[in-house]
mmCIF file of C-alpha atoms in Angstrom:
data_model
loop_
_atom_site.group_PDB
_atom_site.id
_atom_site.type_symbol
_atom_site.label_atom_id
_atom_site.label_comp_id
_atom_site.label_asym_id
_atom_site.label_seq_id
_atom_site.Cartn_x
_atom_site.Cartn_y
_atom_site.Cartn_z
ATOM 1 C CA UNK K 7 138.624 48.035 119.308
ATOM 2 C CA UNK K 8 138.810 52.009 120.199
ATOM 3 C CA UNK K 9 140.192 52.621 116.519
ATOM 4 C CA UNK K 10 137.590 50.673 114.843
ATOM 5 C CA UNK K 11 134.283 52.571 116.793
ATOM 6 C CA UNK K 12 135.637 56.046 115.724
ATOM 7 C CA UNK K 13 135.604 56.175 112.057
ATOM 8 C CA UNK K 14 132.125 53.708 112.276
ATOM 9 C CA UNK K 15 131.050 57.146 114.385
ATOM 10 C CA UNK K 16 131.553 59.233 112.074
ATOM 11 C CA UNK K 17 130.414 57.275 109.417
ATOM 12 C CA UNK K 18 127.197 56.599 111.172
ATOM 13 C CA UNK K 19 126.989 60.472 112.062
ATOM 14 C CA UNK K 20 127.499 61.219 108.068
ATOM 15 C CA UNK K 21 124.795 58.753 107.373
ATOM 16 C CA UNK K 22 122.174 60.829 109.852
ATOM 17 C CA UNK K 23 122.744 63.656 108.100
ATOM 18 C CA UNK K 24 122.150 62.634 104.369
ATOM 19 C CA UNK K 25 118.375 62.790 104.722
ATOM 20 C CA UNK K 26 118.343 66.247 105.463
ATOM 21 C CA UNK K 27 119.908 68.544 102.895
ATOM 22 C CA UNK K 28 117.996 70.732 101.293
ATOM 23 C CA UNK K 29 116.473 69.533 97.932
ATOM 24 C CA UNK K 30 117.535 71.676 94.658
ATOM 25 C CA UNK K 31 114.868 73.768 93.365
ATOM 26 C CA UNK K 32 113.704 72.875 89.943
ATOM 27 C CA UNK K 33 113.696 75.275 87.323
ATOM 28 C CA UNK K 34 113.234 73.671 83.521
ATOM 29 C CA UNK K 35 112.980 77.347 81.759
ATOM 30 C CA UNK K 36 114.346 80.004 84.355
ATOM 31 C CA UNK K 37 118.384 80.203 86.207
ATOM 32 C CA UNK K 38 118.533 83.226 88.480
ATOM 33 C CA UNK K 39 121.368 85.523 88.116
ATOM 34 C CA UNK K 40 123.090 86.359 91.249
ATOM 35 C CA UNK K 41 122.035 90.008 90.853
ATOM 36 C CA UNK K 42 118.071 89.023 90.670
ATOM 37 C CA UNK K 43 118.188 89.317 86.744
ATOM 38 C CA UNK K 44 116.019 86.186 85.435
ATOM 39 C CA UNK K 45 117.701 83.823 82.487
ATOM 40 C CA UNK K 46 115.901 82.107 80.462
ATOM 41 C CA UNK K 47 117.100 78.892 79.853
ATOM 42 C CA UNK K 48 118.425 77.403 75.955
ATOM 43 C CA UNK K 49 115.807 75.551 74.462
ATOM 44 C CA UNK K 50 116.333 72.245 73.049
ATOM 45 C CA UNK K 51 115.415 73.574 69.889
ATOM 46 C CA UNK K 52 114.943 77.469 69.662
ATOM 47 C CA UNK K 53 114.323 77.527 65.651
ATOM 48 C CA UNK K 54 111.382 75.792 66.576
ATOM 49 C CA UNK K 55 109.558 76.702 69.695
ATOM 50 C CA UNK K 56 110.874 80.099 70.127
ATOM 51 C CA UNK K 57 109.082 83.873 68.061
ATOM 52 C CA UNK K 58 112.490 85.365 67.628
ATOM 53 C CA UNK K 59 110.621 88.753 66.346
ATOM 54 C CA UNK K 60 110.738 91.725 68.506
ATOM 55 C CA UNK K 61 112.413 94.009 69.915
ATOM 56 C CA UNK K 62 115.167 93.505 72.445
ATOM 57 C CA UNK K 63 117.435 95.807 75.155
ATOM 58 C CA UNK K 64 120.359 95.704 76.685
ATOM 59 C CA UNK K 65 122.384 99.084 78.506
ATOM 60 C CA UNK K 66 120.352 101.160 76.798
ATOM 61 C CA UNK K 67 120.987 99.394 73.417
ATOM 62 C CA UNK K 68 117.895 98.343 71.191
ATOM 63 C CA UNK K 69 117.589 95.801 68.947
ATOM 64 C CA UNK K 70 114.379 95.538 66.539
ATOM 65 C CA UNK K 71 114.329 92.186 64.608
ATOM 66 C CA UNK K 72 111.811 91.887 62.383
ATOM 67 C CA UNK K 73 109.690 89.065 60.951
ATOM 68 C CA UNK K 74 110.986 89.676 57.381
ATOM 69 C CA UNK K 75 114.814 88.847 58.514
ATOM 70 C CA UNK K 76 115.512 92.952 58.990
ATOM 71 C CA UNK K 77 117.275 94.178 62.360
ATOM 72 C CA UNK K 78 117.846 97.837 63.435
ATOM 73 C CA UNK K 79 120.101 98.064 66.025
ATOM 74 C CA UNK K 80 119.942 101.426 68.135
ATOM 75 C CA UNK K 81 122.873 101.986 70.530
ATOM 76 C CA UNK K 82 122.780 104.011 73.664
ATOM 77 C CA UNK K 83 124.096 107.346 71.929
ATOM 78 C CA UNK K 84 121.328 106.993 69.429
ATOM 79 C CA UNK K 85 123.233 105.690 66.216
ATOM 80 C CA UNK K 86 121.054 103.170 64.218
ATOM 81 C CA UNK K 87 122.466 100.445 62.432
ATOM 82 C CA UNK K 88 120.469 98.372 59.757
ATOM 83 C CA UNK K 89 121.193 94.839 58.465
ATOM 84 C CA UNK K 90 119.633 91.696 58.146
ATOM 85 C CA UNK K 91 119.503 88.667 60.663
ATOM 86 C CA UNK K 92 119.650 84.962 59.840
ATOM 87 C CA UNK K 93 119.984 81.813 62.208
ATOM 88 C CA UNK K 94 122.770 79.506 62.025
ATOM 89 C CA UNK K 95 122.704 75.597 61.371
ATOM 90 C CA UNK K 96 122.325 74.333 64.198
ATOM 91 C CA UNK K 97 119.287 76.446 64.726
ATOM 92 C CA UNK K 98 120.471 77.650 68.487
ATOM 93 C CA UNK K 99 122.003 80.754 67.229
ATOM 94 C CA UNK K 100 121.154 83.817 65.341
ATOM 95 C CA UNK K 101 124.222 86.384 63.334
ATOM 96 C CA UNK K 102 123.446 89.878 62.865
ATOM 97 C CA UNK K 103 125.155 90.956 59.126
ATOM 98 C CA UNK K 104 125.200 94.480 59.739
ATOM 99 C CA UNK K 105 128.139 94.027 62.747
ATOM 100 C CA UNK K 106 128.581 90.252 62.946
ATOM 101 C CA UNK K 107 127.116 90.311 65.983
ATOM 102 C CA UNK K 108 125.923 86.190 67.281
ATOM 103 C CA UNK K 109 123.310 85.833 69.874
ATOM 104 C CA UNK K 110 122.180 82.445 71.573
ATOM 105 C CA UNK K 111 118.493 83.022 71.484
ATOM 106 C CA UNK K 112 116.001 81.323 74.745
ATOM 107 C CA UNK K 113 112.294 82.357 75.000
ATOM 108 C CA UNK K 114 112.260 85.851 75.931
ATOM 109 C CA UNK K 115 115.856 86.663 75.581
ATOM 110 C CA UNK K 116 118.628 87.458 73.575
ATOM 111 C CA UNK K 117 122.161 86.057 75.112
ATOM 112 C CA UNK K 118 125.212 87.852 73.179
ATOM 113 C CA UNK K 119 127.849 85.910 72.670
ATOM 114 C CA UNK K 120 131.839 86.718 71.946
ATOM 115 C CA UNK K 121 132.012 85.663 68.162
ATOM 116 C CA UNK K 122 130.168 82.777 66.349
ATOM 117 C CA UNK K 123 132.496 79.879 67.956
ATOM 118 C CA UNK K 124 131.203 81.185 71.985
ATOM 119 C CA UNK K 125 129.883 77.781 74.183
ATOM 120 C CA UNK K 126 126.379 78.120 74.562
ATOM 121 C CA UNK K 127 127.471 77.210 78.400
ATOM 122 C CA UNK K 128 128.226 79.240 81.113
ATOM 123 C CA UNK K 129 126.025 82.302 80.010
ATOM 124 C CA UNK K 130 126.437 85.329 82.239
ATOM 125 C CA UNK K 131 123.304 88.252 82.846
ATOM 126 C CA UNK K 132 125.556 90.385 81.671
ATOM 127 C CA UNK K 133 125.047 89.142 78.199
ATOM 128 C CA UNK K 134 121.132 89.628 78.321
ATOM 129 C CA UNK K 135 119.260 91.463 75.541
ATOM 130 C CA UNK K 136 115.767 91.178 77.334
ATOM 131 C CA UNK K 137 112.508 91.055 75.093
ATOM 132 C CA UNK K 138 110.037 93.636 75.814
ATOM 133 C CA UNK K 139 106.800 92.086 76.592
#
């Protein structure tokens, strides 16, 4: 009978306890980066819902994209690059000609990924290119 009341104890002590963790806070457009840098979350669609025009920074690097498809990319040192940008298919992603680069794009930022074939998952702040407001 002793064996039986222990783990119906514990169970019963597990139970108590359910009720009282904290709830996760909701976020449908922001993750926090554990340095403080905000991330704006992927939209469903970006082609759609987000301006993509603008300029953009990132360690001192500057990207201008313009509304005519154009892109100037300035790099810490100064050197300016000039190409044209152009989404991909699946309308998530956009691919600098100039350099190849490939960014995911989310309202407000930029998120540079390793080569066109990156998972939009697991994005890090440390692949920001912020918009300036």
């Amino acid at each position: 009978m002793r064996s039986i009341l222990i783990p119906l104890a514990a169970l019963a002590l597990l139970a108590g306890c359910k009720g009282n963790a904290p709830e996760p806070a909701a976020s449908d457009t922001t993750t926090a980066a554990a340095d403080g840098v905000s991330m704006p979350a992927l939209p469903t669609d970006p082609r759609a819902t987000v301006t993509v025009p603008g300029s953009y920074a990132s360690n001192g690097n500057i990207l201008v994209l313009g509304a005519d498809d154009s892109a100037v990319l300035t790099d810490a040192a100064g050197k300016e690059t000039k190409g044209k940008w152009a989404w991909y298919s699946d309308g998530k992603r956009i691919l600098l000609t100039a350099d190849k680069s490939v960014f995911a794009v989310a309202d407000g930022a930029l998120y540079k990924l390793a080569d066109k074939d990156a998972p939009l998952t697991g994005l890090t702040a440390d692949q920001i290119w912020a918009k300036a407001r």
